[in-house]
CSV table of C-alpha atoms in Angstrom, one decimal:
chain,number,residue,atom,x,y,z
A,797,UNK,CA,0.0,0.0,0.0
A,798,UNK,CA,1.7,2.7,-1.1
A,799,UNK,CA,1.5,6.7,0.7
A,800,UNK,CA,-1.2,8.7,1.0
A,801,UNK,CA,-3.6,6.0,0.3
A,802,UNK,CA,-7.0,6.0,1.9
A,803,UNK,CA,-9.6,3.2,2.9
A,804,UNK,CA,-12.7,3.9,3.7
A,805,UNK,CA,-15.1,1.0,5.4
A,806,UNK,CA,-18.0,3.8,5.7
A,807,UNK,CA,-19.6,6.2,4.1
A,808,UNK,CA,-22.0,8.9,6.3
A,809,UNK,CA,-20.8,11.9,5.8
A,810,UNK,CA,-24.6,13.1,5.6
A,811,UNK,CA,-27.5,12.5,7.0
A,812,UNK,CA,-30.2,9.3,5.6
A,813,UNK,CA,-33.6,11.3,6.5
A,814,UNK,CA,-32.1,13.6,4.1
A,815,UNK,CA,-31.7,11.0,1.3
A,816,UNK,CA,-28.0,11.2,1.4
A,817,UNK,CA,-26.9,7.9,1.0
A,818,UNK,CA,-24.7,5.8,3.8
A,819,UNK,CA,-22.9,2.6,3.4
A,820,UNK,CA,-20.6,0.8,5.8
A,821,UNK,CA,-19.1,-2.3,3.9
A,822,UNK,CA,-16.1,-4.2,4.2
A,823,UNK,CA,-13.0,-3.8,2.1
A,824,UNK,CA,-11.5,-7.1,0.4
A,825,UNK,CA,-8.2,-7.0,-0.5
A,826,UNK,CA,-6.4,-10.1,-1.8
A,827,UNK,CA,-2.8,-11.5,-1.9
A,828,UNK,CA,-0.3,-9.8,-3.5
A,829,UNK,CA,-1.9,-6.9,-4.1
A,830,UNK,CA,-0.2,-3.5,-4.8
A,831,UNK,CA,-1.9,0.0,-4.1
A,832,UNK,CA,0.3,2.8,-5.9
A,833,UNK,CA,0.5,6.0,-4.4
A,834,UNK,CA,-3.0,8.3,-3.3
A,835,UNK,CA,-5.1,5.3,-3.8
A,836,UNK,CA,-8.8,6.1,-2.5
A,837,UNK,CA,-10.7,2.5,-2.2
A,838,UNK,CA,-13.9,3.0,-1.4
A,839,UNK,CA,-16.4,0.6,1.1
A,840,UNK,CA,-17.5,-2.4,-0.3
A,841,UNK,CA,-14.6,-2.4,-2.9
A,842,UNK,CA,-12.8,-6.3,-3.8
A,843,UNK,CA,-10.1,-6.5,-5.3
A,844,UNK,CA,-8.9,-9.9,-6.0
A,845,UNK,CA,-5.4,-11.4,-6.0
A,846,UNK,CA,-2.7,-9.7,-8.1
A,847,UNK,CA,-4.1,-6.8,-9.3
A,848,UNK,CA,-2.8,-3.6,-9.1
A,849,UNK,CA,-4.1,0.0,-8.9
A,850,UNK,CA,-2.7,2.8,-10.0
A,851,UNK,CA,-1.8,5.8,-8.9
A,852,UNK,CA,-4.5,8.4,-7.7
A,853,UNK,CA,-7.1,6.2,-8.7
A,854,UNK,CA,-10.7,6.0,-6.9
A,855,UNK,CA,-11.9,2.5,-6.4
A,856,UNK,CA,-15.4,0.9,-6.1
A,857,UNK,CA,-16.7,-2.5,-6.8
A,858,UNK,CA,-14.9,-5.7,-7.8
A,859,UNK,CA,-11.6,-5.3,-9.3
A,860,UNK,CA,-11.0,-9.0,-10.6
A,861,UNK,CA,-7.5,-10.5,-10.2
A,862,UNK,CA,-4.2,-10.3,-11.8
A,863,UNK,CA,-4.9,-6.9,-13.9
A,864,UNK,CA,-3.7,-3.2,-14.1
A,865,UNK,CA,-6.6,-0.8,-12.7
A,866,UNK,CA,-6.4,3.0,-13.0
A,867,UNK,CA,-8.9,5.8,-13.3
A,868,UNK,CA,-11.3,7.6,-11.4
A,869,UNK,CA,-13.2,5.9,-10.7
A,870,UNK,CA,-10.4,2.9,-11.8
A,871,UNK,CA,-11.2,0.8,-14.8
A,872,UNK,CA,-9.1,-2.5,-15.9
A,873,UNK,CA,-6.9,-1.1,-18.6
A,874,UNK,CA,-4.8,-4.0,-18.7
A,875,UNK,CA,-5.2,-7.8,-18.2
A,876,UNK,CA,-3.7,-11.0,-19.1
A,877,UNK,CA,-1.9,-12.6,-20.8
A,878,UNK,CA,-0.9,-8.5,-21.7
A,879,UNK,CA,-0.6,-7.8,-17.5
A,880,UNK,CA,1.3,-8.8,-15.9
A,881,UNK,CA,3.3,-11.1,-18.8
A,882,UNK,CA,5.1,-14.0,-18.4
A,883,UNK,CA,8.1,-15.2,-17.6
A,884,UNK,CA,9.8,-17.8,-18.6
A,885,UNK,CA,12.7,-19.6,-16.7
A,886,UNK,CA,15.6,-18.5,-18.8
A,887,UNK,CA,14.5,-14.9,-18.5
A,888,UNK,CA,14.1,-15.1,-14.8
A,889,UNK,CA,17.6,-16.3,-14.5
A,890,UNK,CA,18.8,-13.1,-16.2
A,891,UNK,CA,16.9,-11.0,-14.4
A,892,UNK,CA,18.1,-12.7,-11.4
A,893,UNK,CA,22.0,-12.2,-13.2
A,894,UNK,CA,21.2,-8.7,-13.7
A,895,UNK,CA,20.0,-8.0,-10.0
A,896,UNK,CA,22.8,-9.6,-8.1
A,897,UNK,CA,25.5,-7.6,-11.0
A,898,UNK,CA,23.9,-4.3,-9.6
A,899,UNK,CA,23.9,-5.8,-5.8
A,900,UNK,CA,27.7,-6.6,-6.7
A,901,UNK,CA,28.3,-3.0,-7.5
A,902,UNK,CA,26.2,-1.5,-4.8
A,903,UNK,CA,28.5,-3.4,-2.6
A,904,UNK,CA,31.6,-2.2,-4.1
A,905,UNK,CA,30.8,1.3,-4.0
A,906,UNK,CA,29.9,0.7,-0.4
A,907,UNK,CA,33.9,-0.3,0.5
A,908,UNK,CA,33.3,-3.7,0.4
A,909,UNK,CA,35.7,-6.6,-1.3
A,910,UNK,CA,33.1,-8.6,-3.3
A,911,UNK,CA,34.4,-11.7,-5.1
A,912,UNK,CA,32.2,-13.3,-7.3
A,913,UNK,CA,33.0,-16.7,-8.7
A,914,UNK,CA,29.7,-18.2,-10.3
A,915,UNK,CA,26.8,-19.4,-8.0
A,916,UNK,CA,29.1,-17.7,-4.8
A,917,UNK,CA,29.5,-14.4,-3.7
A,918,UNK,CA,32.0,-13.7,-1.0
A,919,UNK,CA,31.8,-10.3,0.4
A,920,UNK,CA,34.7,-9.1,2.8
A,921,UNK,CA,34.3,-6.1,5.2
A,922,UNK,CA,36.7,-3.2,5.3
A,923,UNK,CA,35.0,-1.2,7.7
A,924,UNK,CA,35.0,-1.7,11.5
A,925,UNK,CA,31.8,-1.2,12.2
A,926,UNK,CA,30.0,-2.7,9.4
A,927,UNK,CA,28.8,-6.2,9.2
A,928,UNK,CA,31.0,-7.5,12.1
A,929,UNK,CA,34.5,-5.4,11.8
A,930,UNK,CA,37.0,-5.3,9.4
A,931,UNK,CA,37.7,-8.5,7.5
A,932,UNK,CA,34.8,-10.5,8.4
A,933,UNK,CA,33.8,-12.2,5.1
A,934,UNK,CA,30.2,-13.7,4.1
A,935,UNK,CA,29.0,-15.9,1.6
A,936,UNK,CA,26.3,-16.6,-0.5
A,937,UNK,CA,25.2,-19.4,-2.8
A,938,UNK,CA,22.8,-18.9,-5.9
A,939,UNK,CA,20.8,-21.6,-7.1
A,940,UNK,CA,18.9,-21.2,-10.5
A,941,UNK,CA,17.8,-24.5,-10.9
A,942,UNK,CA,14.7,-26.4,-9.5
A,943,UNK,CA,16.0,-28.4,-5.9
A,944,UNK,CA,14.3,-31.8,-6.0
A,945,UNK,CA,11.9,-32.9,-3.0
A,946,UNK,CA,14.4,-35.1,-1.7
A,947,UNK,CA,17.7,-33.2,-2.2
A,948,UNK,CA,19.6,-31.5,0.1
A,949,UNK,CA,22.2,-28.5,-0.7
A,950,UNK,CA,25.8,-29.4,-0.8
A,951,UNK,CA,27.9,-29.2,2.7
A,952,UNK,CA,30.0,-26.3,1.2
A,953,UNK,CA,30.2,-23.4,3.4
A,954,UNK,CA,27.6,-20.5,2.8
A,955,UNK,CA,26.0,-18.0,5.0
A,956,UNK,CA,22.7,-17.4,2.4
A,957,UNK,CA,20.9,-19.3,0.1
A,958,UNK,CA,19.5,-17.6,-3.1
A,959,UNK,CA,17.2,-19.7,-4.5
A,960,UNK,CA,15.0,-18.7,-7.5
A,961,UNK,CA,13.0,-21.5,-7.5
A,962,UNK,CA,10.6,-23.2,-4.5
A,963,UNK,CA,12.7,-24.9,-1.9
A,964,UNK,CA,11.2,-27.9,-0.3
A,965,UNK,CA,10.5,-28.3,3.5
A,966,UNK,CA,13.4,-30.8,3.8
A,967,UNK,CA,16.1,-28.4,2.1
A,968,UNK,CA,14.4,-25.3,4.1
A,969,UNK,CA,14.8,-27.6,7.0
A,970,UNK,CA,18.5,-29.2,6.6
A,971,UNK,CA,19.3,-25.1,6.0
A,972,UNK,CA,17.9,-24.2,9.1
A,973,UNK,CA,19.3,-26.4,11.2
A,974,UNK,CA,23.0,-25.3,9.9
A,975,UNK,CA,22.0,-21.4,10.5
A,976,UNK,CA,22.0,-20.7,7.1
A,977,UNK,CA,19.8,-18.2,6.2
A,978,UNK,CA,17.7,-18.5,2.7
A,979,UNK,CA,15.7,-16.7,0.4
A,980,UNK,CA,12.8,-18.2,-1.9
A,981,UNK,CA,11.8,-16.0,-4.9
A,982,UNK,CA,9.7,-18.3,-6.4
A,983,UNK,CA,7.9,-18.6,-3.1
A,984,UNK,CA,7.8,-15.1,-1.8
A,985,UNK,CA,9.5,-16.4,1.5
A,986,UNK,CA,12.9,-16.0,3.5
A,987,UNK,CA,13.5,-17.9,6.6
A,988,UNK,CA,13.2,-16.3,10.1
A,989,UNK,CA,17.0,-15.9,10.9
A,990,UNK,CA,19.5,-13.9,9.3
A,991,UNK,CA,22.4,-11.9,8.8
A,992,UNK,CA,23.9,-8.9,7.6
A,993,UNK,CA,24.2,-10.4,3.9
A,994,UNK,CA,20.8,-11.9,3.9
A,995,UNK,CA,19.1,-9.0,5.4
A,996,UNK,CA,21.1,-6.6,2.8
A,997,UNK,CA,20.1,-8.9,-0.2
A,998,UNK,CA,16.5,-9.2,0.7
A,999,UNK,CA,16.4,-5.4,1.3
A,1000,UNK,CA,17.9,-5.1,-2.3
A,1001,UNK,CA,15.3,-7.4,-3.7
A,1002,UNK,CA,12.5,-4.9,-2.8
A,1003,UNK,CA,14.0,-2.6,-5.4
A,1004,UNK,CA,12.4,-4.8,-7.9
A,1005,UNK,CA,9.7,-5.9,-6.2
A,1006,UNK,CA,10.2,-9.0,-4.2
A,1007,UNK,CA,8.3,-8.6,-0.9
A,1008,UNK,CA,9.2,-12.2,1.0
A,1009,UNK,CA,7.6,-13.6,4.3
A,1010,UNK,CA,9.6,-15.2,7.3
A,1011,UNK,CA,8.6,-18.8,8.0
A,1012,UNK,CA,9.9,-20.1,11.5
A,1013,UNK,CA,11.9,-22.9,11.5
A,1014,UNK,CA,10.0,-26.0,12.3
């Protein structure tokens, strides 16, 4: 929900005897929603999973899901297979390329020593006060490729797991129990420990939209 937006569950501003109309009527909004900027959504207003509203739109009724709304009041303007498009595997891997090459250089212009060899990413500290003092190195694996239900991640040494696809419960679990923290794009979740890497990466993520939910460890 982005600023200045306003929800309204009631409408009586004026009085019924009058004929002014009044409503009080719950507000519906689904999963994965976003609400741009100065966003008025009105009582009685649905809008279903995945659909966005623009920005200063008004909003009444049923939005229906996975659509681009804008207007006053908002109209669908844009809708699948048009809104939002797909994307396919090999594309999502170079988006996810292209994200961690600007994270790399975010980190290098913030004085750290990033050394990037493939799926790992070592990042050294050369402040004292950042990220546990000078010289304290992290690392983090990336994973572009499906994990199988019964696989576990190799034993290497790694602080963060990227993955871009769904992790299972028994990878999420073997993870957990090391301390090492991870990151699931595919499934919009992170899990409930961190660190300074995964908390920087997953803040970095937002840039481009991925929002990600902490699930305890079981």
């Amino acid at each position: 929900i982005g600023g200045d937006c306003l929800l309204f569950g009631h409408a009586s501003w004026l009085s019924r005897f009058e004929g002014y109309p009044v409503d009080f009527s719950p507000i519906h909004i689904g999963n994965h929603v976003s609400l741009a900027w100065r966003v008025f959504v009105l009582p009685g207003t649905k809008i279903a999973d995945g659909a966005v509203i623009g920005a200063n739109s008004l909003v009444k009724g049923s939005i229906p899901p996975r659509c681009l709304a804008v207007g006053f009041p908002a109209r669908v303007v844009a809708k699948e297979p048009y809104f939002p498009r797909r994307v396919g595997d090999e594309e999502k891997r170079t988006i996810l390329n292209e994200i961690l090459d600007e994270f790399v250089r975010y980190l290098i212009a913030s004085k750290f020593r990033v050394d990037r060899n493939g799926p790992r990413i070592e990042v050294t500290s050369r402040c004292r006060g950042w990220w546990g003092g000078e010289g304290r190195t992290w690392c983090m694996r990336v994973i572009t490729d499906p994990v199988g239900a019964d696989s576990l991640v190799p034993e290497e040494r790694a602080d963060v797991l990227l993955s871009l696809h769904s992790l299972p419960l028994k990878t999420r679990d073997h993870l957990d129990d090391r301390r090492v923290a991870w990151v699931d794009i595919e499934s919009k979740e992170r899990s409930d420990h961190g660190n300074d890497l995964a908390e920087e990466i997953i803040h970095y993520l937002k840039r481009h939209g991925v929002r990600l939910l902490r699930v305890r460890a079981r």
